[in-house]
Coordinates of C-alpha atoms in Angstrom, one line a residue:
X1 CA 108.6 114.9 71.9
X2 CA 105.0 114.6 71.1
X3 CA 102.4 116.4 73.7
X4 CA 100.0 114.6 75.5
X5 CA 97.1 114.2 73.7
X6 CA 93.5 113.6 75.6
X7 CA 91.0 114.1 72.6
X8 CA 93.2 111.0 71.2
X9 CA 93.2 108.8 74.0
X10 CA 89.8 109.6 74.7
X11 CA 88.5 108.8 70.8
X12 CA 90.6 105.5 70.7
X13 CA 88.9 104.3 74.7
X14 CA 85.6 105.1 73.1
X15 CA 86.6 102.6 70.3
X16 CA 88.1 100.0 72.6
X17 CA 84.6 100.2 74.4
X18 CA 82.4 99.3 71.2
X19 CA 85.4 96.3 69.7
X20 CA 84.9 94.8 73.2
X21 CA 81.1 95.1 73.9
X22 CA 80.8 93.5 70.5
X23 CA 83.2 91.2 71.0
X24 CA 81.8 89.8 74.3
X25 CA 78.4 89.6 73.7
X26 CA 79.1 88.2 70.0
X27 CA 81.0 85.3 72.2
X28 CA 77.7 85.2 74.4
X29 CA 75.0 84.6 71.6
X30 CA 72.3 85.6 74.0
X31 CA 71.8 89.1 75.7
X32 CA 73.5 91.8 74.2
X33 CA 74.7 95.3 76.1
X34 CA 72.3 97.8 77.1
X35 CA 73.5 101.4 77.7
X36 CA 73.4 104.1 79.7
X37 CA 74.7 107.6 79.1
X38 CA 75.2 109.6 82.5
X39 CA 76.9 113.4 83.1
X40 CA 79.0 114.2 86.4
X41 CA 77.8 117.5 88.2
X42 CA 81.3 118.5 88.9
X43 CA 82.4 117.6 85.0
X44 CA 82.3 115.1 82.6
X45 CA 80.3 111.7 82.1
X46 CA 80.2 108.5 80.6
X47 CA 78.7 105.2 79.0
X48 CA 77.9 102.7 81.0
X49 CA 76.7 99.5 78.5
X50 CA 75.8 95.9 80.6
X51 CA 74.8 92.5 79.8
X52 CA 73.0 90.7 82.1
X53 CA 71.6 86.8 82.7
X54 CA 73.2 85.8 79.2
X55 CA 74.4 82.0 77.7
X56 CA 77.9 82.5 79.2
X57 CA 77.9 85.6 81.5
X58 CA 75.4 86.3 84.6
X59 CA 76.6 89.9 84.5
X60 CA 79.2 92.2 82.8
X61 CA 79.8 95.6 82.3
X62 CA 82.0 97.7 80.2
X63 CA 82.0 101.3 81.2
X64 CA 83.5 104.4 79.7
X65 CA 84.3 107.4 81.6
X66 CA 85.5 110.8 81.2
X67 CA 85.8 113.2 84.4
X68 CA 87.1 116.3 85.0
X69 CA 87.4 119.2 88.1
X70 CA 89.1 122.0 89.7
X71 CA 90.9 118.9 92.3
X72 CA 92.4 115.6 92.0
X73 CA 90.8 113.4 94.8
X74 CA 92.9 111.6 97.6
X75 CA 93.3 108.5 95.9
X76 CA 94.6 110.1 92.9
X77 CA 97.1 111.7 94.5
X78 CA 98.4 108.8 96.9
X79 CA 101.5 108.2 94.5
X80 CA 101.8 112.0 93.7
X81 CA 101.3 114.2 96.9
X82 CA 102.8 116.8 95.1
X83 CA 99.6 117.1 92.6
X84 CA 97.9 117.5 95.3
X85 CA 95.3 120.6 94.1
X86 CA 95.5 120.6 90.5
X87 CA 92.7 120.1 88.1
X88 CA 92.3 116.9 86.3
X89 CA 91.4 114.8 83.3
X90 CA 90.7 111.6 84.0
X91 CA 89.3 109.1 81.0
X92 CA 89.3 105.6 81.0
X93 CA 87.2 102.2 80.3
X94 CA 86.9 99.7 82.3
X95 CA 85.4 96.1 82.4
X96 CA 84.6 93.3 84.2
X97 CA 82.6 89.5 83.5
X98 CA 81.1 87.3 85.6
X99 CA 79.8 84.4 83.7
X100 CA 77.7 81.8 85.5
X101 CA 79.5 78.5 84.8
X102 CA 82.1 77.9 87.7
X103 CA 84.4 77.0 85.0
X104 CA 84.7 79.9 83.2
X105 CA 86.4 82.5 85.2
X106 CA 85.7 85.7 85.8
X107 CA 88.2 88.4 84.6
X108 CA 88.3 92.1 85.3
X109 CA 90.3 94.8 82.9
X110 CA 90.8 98.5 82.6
X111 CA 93.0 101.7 80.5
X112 CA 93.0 104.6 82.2
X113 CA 94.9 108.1 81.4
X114 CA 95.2 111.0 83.7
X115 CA 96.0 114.9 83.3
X116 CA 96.8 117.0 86.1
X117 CA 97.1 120.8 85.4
X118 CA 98.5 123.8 86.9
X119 CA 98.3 127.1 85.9
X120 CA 101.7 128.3 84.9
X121 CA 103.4 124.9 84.8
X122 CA 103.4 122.3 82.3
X123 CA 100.7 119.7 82.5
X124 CA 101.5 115.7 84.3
X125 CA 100.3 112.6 82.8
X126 CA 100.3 109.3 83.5
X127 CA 98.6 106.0 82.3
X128 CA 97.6 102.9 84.1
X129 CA 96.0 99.6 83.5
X130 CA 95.8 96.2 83.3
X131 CA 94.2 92.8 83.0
X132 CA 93.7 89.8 85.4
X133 CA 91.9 86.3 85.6
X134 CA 90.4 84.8 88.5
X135 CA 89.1 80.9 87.9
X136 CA 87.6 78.9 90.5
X137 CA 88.3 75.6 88.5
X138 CA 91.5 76.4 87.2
X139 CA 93.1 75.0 83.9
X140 CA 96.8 75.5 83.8
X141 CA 96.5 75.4 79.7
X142 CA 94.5 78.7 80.4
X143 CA 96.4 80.5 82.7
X144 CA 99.6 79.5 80.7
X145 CA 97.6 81.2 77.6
X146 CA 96.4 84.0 79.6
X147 CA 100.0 84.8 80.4
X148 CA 101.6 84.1 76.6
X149 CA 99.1 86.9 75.4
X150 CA 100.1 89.3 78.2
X151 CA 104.1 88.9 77.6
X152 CA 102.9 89.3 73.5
X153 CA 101.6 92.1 74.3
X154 CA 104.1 93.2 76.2
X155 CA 107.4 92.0 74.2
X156 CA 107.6 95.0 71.5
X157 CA 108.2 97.1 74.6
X158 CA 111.0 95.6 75.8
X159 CA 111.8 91.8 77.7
X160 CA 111.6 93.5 81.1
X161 CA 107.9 95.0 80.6
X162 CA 106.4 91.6 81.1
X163 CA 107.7 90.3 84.3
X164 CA 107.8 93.9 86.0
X165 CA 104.1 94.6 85.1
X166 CA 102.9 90.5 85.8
X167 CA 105.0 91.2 88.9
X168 CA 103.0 93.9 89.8
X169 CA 99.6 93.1 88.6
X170 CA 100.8 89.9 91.5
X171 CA 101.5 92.2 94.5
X172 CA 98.1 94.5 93.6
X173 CA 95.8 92.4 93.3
X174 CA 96.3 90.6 96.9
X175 CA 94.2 90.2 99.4
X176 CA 96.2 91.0 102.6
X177 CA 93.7 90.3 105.6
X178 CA 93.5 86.7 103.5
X179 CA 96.7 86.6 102.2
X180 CA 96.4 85.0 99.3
X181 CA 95.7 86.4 95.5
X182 CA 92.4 87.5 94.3
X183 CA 93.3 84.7 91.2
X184 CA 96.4 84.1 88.7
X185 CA 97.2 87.1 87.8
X186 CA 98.2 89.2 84.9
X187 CA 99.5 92.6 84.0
X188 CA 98.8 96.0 86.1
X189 CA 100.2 99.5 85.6
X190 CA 99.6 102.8 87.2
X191 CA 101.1 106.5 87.7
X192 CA 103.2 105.3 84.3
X193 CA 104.9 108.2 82.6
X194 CA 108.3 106.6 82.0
X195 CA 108.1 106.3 78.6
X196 CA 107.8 109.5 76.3
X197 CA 103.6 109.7 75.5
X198 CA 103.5 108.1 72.1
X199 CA 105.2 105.4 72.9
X200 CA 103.4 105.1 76.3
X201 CA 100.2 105.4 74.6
X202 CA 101.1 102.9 72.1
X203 CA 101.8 100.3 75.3
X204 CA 98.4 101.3 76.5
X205 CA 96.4 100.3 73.5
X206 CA 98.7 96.8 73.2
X207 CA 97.0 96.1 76.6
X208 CA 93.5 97.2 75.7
X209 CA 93.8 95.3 72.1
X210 CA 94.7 92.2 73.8
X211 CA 92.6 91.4 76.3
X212 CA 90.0 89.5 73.7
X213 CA 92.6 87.5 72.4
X214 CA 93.6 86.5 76.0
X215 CA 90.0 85.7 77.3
X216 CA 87.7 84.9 74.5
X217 CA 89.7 81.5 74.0
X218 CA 89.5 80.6 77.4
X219 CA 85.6 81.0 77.4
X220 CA 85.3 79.0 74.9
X221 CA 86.9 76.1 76.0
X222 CA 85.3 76.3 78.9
X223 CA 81.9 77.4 78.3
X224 CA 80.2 73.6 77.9
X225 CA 81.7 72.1 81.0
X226 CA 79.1 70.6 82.9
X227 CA 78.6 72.0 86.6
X228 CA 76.7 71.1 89.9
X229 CA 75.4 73.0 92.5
X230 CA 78.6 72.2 94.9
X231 CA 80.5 74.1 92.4
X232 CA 78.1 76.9 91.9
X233 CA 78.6 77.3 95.7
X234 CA 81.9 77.2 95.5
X235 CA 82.1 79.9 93.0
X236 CA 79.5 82.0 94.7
X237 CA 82.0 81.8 97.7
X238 CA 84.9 83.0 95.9
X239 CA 83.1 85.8 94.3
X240 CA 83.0 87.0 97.7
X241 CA 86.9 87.4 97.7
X242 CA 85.8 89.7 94.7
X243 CA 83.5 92.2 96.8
X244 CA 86.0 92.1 99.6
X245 CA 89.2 93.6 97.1
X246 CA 87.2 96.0 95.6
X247 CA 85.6 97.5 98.1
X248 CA 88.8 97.6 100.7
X249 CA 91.6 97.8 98.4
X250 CA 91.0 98.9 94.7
X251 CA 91.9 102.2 94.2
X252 CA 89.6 102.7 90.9
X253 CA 86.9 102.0 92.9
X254 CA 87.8 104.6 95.5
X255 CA 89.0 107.0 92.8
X256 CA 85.4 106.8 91.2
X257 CA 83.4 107.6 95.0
X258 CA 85.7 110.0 96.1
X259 CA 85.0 112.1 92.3
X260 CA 81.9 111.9 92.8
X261 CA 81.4 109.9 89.6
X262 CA 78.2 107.9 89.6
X263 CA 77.8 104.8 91.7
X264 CA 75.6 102.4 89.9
X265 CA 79.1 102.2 87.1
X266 CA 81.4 102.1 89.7
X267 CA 80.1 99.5 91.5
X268 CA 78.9 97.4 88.1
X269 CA 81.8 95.4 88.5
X270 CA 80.4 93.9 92.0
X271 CA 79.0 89.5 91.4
X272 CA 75.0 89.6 90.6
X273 CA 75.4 87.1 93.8
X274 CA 78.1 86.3 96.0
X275 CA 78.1 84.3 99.7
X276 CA 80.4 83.9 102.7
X277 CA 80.8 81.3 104.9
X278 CA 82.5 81.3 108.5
X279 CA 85.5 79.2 108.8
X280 CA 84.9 77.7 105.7
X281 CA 87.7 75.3 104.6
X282 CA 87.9 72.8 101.4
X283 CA 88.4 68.9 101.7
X284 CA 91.5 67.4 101.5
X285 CA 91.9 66.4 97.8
X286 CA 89.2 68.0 96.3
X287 CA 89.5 70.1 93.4
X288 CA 88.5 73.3 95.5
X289 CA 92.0 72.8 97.5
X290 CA 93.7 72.8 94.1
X291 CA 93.0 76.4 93.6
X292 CA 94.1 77.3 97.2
X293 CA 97.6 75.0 97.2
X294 CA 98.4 76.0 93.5
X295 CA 97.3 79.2 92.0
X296 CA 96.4 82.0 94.9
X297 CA 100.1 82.5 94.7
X298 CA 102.6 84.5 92.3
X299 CA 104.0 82.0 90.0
X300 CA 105.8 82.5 87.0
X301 CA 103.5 80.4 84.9
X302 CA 105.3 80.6 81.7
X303 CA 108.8 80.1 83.0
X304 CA 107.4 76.4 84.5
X305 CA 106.0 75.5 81.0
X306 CA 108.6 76.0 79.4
X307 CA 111.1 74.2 81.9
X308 CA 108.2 71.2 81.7
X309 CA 108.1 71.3 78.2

């Protein structure tokens, strides 16, 4: 059985980070990614690269990090008390778009690996990761799409793989004080060792390799549709649903404060603007209560199509 090997997982992240910067801002055609190189104190540091007030997105980021100490922090440790204490590797990329047409929805990734080590006992790793959409104006063509590519990416790993991990990716990314989904959904991962590392690490870079395929279609369907200030508002609204998860419930983000890693990338993936509103509800009818009757639920998207096809 093949060791787990950070130096590789590290050189293929830093690869994943430059195919989808280039990607993304080749599907912009306006700003391109600006970078920032930053170093940890305690160990480590990373690449932060942005794009800001482009044709399609208002703000992006796609960050790669690589941190390391003497003591995994709490968050890290939730799943695994029993690491409690050991030193860590943690390496990972991360990304997340915002574009500014209400039609093109926003859509948040990441690939993560971890290594916790003991002295005297064999070194614990794990992977996590994921991808999910969340459209204010929802298309079901796109969501049905967006799912396809995730169960693609999924298939060579085995049937159950998709619906476990879009099963997951469901019950993570919900907001419980508003009960209801941060948007449709997609795949999520974390403390994954099941698998021996090759083959784990294989899965991991299926994931990474296909988020393009799954959103870069989608944008560009989408990127034309005209737009008016009630859906801007609308969209600036729901972004807020954005802020709220990752600030109360994501565990990356509390994993990056609680290392210590450095703040501005960690909270990159926060809406250049967002709004709230008090007891806001939409109108009867109107394509703003589409999104809340019919996709801030688990569904399984691809199952309907195929029964309505």
């Amino acid at each position: 059985m093949a060791r787990a090997n950070l130096e590789t997982v590290k050189s293929y992240l830093l690869d994943l980070q430059d195919r989808l910067c280039a990607g993304l801002a080749g599907e912009d055609g306006g700003a391109g990614f600006r970078e920032e190189s930053w170093q940890r104190e305690a160990g480590g540091g990373g690449r932060s690269r942005v794009i800001e007030h482009g044709r399609v997105f208002e703000k992006g980021g796609v960050n790669f990090s690589h941190v390391y100490g003497d003591q995994l922090p709490p968050s890290a440790t939730a799943a695994r008390p029993q690491l409690a204490g050991r030193g860590f590797h943690a390496v990972g990329v991360s990304w997340v778009l915002h574009p500014e047409n209400p039609h093109v929805p926003t859509s948040h990734g990441n690939v993560r690996f971890f290594l916790a080590e003991k002295e005297g006992e064999a070194p614990v790793w794990w992977f996590g990761g994921g991808f999910d959409l969340t459209p204010y104006y929802p298309v079901r063509e796109d969501v049905v799409h967006w799912h396809r590519v995730a169960r693609d990416a999924c298939a060579p790993f085995g049937a159950e793989v998709y619906p476990r991990f879009k099963a997951w990716c469901d019950e993570y990314f919900y907001l419980k004080h508003r009960d209801e989904t941060r948007g449709v959904g997609g795949l999520f991962f974390d403390d994954f060792n099941e698998w021996d590392f090759d083959t784990s690490f294989a899965f991991q870079r299926a994931v990474g390799d296909a988020f393009l395929d799954a959103y870069l279609p989608i944008v560009r369907r989408r990127r034309d549709t005209p737009w008016s200030e009630r859906e801007r508002d609308f969209q600036l609204y729901r972004r807020g649903r954005y802020v709220e998860f990752n600030l109360v419930w994501d565990r990356g983000t509390l994993f990056g404060l609680q290392s210590g890693g450095r703040t501005e990338s960690i909270l990159m993936s926060m809406p250049p603007l967002a709004r709230w509103e008090y007891g806001w509800t939409p109108e009867p009818g109107s394509a703003e209560e589409v999104l809340y009757e019919e996709y801030l639920r688990p569904r399984d998207w691809l199952r309907e199509e195929e029964q309505d096809s």
